[in-house]
Short mmCIF file of C-alpha atoms and ligand atoms in Angstrom, two decimals:
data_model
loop_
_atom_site.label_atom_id
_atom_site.label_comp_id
_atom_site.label_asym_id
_atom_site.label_seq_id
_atom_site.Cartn_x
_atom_site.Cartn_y
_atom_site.Cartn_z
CA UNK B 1 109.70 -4.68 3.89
CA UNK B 2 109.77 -7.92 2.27
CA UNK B 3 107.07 -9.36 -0.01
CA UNK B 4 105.23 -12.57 1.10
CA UNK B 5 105.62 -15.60 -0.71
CA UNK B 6 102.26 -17.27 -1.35
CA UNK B 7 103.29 -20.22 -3.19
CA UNK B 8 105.80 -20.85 -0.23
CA UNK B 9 108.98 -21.17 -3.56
CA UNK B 10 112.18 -20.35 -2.75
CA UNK B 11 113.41 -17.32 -5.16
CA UNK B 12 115.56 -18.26 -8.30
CA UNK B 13 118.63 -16.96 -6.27
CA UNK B 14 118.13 -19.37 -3.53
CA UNK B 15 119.74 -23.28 -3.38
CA UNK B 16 120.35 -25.24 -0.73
CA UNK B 17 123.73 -27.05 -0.56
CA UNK B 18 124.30 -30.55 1.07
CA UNK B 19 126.53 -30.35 4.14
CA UNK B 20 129.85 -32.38 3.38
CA UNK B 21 129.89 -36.09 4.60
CA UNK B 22 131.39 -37.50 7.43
CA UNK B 23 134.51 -40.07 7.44
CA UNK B 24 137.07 -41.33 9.24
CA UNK B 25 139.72 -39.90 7.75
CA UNK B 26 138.38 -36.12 8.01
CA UNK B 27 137.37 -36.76 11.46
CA UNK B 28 141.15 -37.80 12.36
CA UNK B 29 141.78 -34.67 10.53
CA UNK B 30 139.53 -32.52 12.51
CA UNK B 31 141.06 -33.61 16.14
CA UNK B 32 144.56 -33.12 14.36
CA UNK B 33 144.02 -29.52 13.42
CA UNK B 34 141.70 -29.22 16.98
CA UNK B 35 145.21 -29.42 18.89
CA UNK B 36 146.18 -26.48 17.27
CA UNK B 37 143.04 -24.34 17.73
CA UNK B 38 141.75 -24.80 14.32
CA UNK B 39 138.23 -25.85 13.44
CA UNK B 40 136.95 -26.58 9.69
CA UNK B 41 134.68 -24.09 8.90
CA UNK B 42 132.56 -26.71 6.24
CA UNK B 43 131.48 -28.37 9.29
CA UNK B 44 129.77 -25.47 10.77
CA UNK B 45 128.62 -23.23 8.35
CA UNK B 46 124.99 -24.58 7.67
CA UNK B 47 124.75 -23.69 11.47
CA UNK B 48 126.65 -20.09 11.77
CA UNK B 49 124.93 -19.19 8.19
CA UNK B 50 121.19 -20.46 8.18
CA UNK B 51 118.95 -19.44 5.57
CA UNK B 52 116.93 -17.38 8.29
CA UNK B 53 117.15 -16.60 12.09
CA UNK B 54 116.05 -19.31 14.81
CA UNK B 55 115.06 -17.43 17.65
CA UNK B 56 116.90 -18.36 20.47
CA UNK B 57 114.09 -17.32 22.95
CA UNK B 58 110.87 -18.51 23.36
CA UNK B 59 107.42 -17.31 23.62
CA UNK B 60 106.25 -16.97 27.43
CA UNK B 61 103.37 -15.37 29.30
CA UNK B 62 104.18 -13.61 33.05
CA UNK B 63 100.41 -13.20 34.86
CA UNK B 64 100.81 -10.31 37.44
CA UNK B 65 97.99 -12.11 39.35
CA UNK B 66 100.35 -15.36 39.75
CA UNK B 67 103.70 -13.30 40.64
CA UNK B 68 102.33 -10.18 42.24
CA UNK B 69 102.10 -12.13 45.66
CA UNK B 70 106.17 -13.65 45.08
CA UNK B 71 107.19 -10.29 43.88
CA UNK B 72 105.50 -8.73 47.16
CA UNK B 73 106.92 -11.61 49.61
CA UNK B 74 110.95 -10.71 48.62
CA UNK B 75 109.77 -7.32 50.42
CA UNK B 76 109.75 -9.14 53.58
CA UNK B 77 113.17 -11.31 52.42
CA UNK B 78 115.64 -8.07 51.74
CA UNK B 79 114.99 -4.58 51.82
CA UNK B 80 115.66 -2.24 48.68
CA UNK B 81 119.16 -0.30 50.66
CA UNK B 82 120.33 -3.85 51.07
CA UNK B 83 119.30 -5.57 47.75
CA UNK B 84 120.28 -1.67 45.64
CA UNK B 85 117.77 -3.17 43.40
CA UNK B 86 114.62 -4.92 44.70
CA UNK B 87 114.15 -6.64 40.94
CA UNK B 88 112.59 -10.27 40.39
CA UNK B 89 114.53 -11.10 36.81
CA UNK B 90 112.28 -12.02 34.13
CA UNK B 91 113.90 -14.88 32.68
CA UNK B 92 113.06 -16.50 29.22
CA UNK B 93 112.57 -20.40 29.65
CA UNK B 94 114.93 -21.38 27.00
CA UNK B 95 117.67 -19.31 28.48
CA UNK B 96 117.22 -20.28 32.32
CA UNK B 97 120.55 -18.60 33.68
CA UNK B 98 121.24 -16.58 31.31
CA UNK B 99 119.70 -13.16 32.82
CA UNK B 100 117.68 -12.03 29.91
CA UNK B 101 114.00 -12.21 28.37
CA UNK B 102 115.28 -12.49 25.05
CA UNK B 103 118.46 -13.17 23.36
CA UNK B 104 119.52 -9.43 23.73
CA UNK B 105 117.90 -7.87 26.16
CA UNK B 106 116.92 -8.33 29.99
CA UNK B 107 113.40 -7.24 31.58
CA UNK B 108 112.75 -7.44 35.62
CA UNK B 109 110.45 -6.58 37.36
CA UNK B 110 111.00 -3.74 40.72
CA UNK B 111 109.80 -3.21 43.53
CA UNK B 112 110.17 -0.17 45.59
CA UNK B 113 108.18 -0.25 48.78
CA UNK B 114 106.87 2.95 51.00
CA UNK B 115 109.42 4.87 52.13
CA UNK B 116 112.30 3.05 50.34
CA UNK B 117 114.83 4.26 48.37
CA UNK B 118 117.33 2.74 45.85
CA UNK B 119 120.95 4.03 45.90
CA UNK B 120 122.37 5.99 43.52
CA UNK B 121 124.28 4.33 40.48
CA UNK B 122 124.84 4.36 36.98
CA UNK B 123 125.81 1.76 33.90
CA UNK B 124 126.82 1.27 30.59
CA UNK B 125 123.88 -0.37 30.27
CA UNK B 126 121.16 1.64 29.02
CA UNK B 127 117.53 0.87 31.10
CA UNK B 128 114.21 2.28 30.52
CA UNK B 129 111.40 1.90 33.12
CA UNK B 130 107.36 0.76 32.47
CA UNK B 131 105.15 1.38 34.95
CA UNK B 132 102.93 -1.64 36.33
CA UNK B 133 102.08 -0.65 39.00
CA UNK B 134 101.55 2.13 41.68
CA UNK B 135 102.05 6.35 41.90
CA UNK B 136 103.92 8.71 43.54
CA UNK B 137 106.97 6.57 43.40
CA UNK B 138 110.40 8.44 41.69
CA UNK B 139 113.11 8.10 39.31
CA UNK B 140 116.00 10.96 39.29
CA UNK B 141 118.24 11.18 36.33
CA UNK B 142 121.00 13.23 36.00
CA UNK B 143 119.79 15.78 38.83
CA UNK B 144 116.23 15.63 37.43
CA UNK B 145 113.57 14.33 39.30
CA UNK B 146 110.19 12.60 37.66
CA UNK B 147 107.19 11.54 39.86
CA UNK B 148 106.12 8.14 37.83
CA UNK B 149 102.53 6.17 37.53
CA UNK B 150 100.92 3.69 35.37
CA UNK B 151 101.87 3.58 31.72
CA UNK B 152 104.72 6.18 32.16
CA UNK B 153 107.53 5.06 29.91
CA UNK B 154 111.10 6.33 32.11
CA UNK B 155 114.36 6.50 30.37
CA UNK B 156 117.56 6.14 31.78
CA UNK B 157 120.51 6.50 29.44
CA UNK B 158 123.97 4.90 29.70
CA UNK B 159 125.81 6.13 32.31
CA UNK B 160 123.19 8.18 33.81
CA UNK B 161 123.11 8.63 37.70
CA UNK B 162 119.86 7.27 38.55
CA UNK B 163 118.19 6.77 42.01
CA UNK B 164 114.65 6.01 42.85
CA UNK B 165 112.67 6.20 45.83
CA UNK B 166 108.71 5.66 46.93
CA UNK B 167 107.30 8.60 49.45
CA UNK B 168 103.81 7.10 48.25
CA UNK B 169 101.83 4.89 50.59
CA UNK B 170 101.70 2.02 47.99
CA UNK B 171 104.07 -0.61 46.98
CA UNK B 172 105.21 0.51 43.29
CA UNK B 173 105.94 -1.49 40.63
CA UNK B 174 107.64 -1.18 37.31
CA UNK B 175 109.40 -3.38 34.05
CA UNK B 176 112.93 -2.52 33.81
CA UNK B 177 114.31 -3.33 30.51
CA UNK B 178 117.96 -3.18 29.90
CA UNK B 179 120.70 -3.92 27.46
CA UNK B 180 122.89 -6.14 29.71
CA UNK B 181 123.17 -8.91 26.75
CA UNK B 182 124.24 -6.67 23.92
CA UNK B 183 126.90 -4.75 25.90
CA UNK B 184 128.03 -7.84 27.48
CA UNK B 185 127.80 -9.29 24.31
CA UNK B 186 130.84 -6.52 23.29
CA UNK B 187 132.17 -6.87 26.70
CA UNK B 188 132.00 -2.66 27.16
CA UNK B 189 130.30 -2.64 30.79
CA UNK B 190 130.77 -0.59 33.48
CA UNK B 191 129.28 -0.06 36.62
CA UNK B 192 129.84 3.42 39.31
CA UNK B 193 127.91 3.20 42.96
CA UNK B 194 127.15 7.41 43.44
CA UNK B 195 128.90 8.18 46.99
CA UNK B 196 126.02 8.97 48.49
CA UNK B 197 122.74 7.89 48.56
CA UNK B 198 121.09 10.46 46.01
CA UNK B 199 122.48 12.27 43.62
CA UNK B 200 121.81 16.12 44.13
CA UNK B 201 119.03 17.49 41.92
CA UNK B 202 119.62 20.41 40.20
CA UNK B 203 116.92 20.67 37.93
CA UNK B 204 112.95 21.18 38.54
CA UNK B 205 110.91 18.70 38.49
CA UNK B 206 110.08 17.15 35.06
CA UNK B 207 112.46 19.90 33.85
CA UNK B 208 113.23 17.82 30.43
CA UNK B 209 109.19 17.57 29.64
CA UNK B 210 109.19 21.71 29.21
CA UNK B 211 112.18 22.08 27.43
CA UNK B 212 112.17 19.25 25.03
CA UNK B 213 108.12 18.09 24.64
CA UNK B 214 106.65 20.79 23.81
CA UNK B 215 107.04 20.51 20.06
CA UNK B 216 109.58 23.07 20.72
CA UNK B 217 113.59 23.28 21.37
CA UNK B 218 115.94 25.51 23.06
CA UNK B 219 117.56 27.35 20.77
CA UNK B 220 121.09 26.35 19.85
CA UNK B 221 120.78 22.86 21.57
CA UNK B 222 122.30 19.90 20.58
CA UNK B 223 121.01 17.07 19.98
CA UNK B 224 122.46 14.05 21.20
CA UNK B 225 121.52 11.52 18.79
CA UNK B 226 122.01 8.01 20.88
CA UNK B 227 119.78 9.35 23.96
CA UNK B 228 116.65 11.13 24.28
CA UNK B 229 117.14 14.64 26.48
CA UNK B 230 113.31 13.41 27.90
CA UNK B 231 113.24 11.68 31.33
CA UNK B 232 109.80 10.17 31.29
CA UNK B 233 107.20 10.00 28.80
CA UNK B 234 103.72 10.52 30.44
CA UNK B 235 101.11 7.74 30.03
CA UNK B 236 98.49 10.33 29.75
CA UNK B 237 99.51 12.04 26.90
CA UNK B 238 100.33 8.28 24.70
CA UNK B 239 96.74 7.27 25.71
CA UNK B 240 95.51 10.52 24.76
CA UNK B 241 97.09 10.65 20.94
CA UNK B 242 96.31 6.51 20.66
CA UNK B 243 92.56 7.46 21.39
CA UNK B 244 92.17 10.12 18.67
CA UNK B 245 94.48 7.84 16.15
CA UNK B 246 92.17 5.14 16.59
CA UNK B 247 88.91 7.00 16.27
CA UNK B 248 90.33 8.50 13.18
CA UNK B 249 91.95 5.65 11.73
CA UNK B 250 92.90 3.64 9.37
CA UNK B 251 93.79 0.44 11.66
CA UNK B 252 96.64 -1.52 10.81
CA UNK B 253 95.53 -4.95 9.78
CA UNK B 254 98.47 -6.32 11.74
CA UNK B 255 99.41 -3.93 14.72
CA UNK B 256 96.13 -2.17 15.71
CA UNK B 257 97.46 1.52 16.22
CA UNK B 258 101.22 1.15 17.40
CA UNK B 259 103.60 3.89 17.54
CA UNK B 260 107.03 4.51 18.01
CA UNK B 261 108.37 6.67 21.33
CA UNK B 262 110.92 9.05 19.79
CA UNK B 263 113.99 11.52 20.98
CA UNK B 264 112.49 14.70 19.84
CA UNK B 265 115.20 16.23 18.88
CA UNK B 266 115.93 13.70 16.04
CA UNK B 267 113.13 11.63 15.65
CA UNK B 268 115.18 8.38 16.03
CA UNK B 269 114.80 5.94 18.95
CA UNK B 270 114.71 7.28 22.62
CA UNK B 271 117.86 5.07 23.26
CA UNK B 272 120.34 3.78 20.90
CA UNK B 273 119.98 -0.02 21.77
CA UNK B 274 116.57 -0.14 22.75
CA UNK B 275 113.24 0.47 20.75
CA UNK B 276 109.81 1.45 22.33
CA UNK B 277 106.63 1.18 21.19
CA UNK B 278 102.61 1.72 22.16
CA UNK B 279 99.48 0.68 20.71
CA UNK B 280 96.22 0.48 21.09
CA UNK B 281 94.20 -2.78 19.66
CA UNK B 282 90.28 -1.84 19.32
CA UNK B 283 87.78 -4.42 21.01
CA UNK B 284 87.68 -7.15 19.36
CA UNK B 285 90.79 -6.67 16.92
CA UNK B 286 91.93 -9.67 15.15
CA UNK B 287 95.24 -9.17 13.92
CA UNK B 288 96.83 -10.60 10.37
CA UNK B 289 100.07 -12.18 10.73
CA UNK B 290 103.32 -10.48 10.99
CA UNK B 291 106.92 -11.45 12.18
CA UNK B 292 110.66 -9.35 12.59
CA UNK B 293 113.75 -9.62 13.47
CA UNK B 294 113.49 -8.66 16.78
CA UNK B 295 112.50 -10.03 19.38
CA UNK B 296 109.97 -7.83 21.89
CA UNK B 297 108.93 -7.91 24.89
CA UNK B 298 105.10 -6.42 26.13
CA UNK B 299 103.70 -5.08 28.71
CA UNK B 300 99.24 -5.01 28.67
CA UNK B 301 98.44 -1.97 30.29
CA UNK B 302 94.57 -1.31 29.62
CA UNK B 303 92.61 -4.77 27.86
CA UNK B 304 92.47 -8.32 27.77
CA UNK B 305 92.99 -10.33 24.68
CA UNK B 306 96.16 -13.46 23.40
CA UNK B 307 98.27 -12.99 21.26
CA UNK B 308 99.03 -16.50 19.29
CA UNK B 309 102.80 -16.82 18.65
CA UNK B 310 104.47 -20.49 16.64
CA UNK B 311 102.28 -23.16 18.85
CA UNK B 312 101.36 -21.10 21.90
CA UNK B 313 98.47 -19.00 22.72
CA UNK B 314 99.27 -16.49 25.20
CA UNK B 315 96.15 -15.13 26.98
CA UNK B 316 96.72 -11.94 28.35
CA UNK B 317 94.96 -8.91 30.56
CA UNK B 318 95.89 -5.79 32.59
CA UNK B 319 100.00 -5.82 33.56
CA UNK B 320 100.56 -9.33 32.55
CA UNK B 321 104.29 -9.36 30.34
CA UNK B 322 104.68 -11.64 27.66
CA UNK B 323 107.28 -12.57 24.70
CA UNK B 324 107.24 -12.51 21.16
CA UNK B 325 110.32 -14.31 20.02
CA UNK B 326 112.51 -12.74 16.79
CA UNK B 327 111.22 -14.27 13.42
CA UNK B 328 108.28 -15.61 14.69
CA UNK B 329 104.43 -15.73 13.09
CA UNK B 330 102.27 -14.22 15.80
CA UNK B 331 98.89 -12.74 15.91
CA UNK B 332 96.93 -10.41 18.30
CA UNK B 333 93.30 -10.31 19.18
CA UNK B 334 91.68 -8.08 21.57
CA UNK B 335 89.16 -9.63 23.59
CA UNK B 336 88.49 -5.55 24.78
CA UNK B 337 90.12 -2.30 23.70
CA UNK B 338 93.76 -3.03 25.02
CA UNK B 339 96.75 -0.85 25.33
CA UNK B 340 100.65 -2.88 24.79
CA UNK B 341 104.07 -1.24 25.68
CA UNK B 342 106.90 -3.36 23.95
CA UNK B 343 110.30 -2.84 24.12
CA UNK B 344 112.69 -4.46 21.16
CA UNK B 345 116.48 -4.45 19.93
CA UNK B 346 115.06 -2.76 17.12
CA UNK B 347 116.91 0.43 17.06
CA UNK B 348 119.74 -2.42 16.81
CA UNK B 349 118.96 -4.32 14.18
CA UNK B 350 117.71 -0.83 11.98
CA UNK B 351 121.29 0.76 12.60
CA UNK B 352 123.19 -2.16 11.57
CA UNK B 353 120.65 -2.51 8.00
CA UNK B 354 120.05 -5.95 9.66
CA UNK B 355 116.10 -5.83 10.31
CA UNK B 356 113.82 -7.59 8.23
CA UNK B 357 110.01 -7.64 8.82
CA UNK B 358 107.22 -9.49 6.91
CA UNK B 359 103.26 -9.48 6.62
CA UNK B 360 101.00 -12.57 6.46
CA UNK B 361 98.63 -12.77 3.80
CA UNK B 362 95.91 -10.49 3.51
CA UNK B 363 98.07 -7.56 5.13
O1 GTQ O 1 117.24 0.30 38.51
O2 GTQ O 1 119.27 0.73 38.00
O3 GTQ O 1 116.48 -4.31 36.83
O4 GTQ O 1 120.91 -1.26 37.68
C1 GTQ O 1 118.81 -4.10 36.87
C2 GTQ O 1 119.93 -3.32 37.07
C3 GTQ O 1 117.44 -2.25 37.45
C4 GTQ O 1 118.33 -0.06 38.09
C5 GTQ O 1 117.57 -3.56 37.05
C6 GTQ O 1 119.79 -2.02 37.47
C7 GTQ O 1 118.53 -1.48 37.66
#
């Protein structure tokens, strides 16, 4: 972690350098040399080495109450068998086009009505699954079926078959995130429909839960250190731990009670390339500052509160999905006890020694 700064002073290490000047004769120069695919790297280098990370994205606030109805309507427009994936992309303002809620990683939001069902598939792309909204609805992974509800956290490793389907009587709802930016970013994707609809299961039902979450392992397994061997992580049990954590304390000054979701086999991440996280933020929490290197995006699950990011305030309640961009001051407050999923490149950023995080004053 790094140390704050009060008195805002540069360290003794630090000295900022004036760009070169302009003239007529380099800029002859420069379309000279541009013929021949050469560019002078002088000319760039205050931009492709700046003293700290500009984040790309930008802070944004999704209300469920002012989307829920457009998310519902595209069930009239296309079915699920016809769209594969019934998904309204949540796309970061700064980045219109680009697919993504940050600079590295997508979010969406599905819908899977009554009686639907979502072809088999499977990706490079990693993808783990919130859900918003809705029960009864399912996600099979590798052969293993998991019945899903409200605050489950679903994983669904690269290259995973994965199908999902909603016996329930209620529309169901959930936040896909995915790495689509960082493995397009390396240009490593690849994409398999399943030849038939389903996959076959060949395992019981929450199979994974028994054998790997019960603070136990099989003997002589494996561990596969880039994926979790869980399929979903039950809301239940989170909310249950976060309750106890919080009544027993201490609070963090800047993050309330958050924890990490973990493989349990090695402690690390659940996926390699994405980070997930829970906490809890007592009634009427009022954070201290605190920024990182990557950028996250949450989920509210129980609570109401804003969370005040650069020059926005973003007022938030029950299923509402908002932004925190990388490198960015930001704040929570909890208008009532609130529970926040986030998802982040973290496990990214931790592997390659590249994240940085900082408190504000007082923290
Ligand atoms: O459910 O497999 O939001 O393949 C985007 C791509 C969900 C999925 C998305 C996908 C999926």
């Amino acid at each position: 972690m790094m140390a704050g700064r009060p008195d805002g002073a540069l360290p003794e290490s630090f000295q900022m350098r004036e760009q070169p000047k302009k003239t007529p004769e380099r800029e002859a120069y420069y379309r000279r040399i541009g013929e021949h695919n050469l560019a002078p790297l002088w000319e760039v280098l205050k931009t492709i080495q700046a003293e700290e990370p500009h984040p790309p994205e930008t802070a944004v606030l999704w209300r469920y109450d002012d989307i829920h109805q457009m998310l519902m309507d595209a069930a009239h427009l296309i079915s699920t068998q016809e769209a594969n994936r019934r998904v309204l992309i949540l796309e970061n303002p700064a980045l219109r086009g680009q697919t993504r809620a940050t600079h590295s990683l997508y979010a969406g939001l599905q819908l899977v009505m009554p009686g639907e069902t979502a072809p088999s598939h499977r990706h490079s792309q990693a993808a783990i699954r919130f859900i918003v909204e809705g029960e009864g609805a399912y996600t099979s992974v590798n052969g293993e079926r998991t019945n899903m509800r409200e605050g489950d956290f679903v994983v669904t490793p690269a290259w995973s078959w994965h199908d999902h389907g909603n016996p329930s009587q209620k529309p169901m709802v959930w936040m896909d995130g995915l790495d689509f930016p960082i493995v397009g970013l390396l240009n490593c994707g690849f994409f398999e429909d399943y030849r038939e609809d389903a996959f076959p299961l060949t395992r019981p039902e929450n199979d994974s839960q028994a054998r790997y979450s019960a603070g136990m392992l099989p003997v002589g397994y494996r561990e596969q250190p880039l994926n979790t061997p869980l399929v979903n992580y039950p809301y239940a049990r989170a909310r249950e731990a976060l309750k106890q954590l919080e009544a027993a304390g201490p609070i963090d000054p800047c993050h309330g009670v958050k924890m990490r979701y973990v493989n349990p086999a090695t402690g690390g991440y659940a996926l390699a390339t994405i980070g997930t996280f829970m906490q809890v933020l007592p009634a009427g929490f009022s954070g201290r500052p605190y920024r990182s290197t990557d950028a996250a995006v949450y989920s509210v699950v129980e609570g109401s509160g804003r969370t005040l990011v650069a020059d926005r305030s973003l007022e938030w309640s029950k299923r509402d999905v908002f932004v925190v961009p990388s490198w960015s001051w930001h704040y929570h407050e909890a208008f009532e006890e609130s529970v926040i999923f986030s998802f982040s490149d973290r496990p990214v950023h931790e592997t390659l020694g590249l994240f940085r995080e900082q408190r504000g004053e007082g923290a």
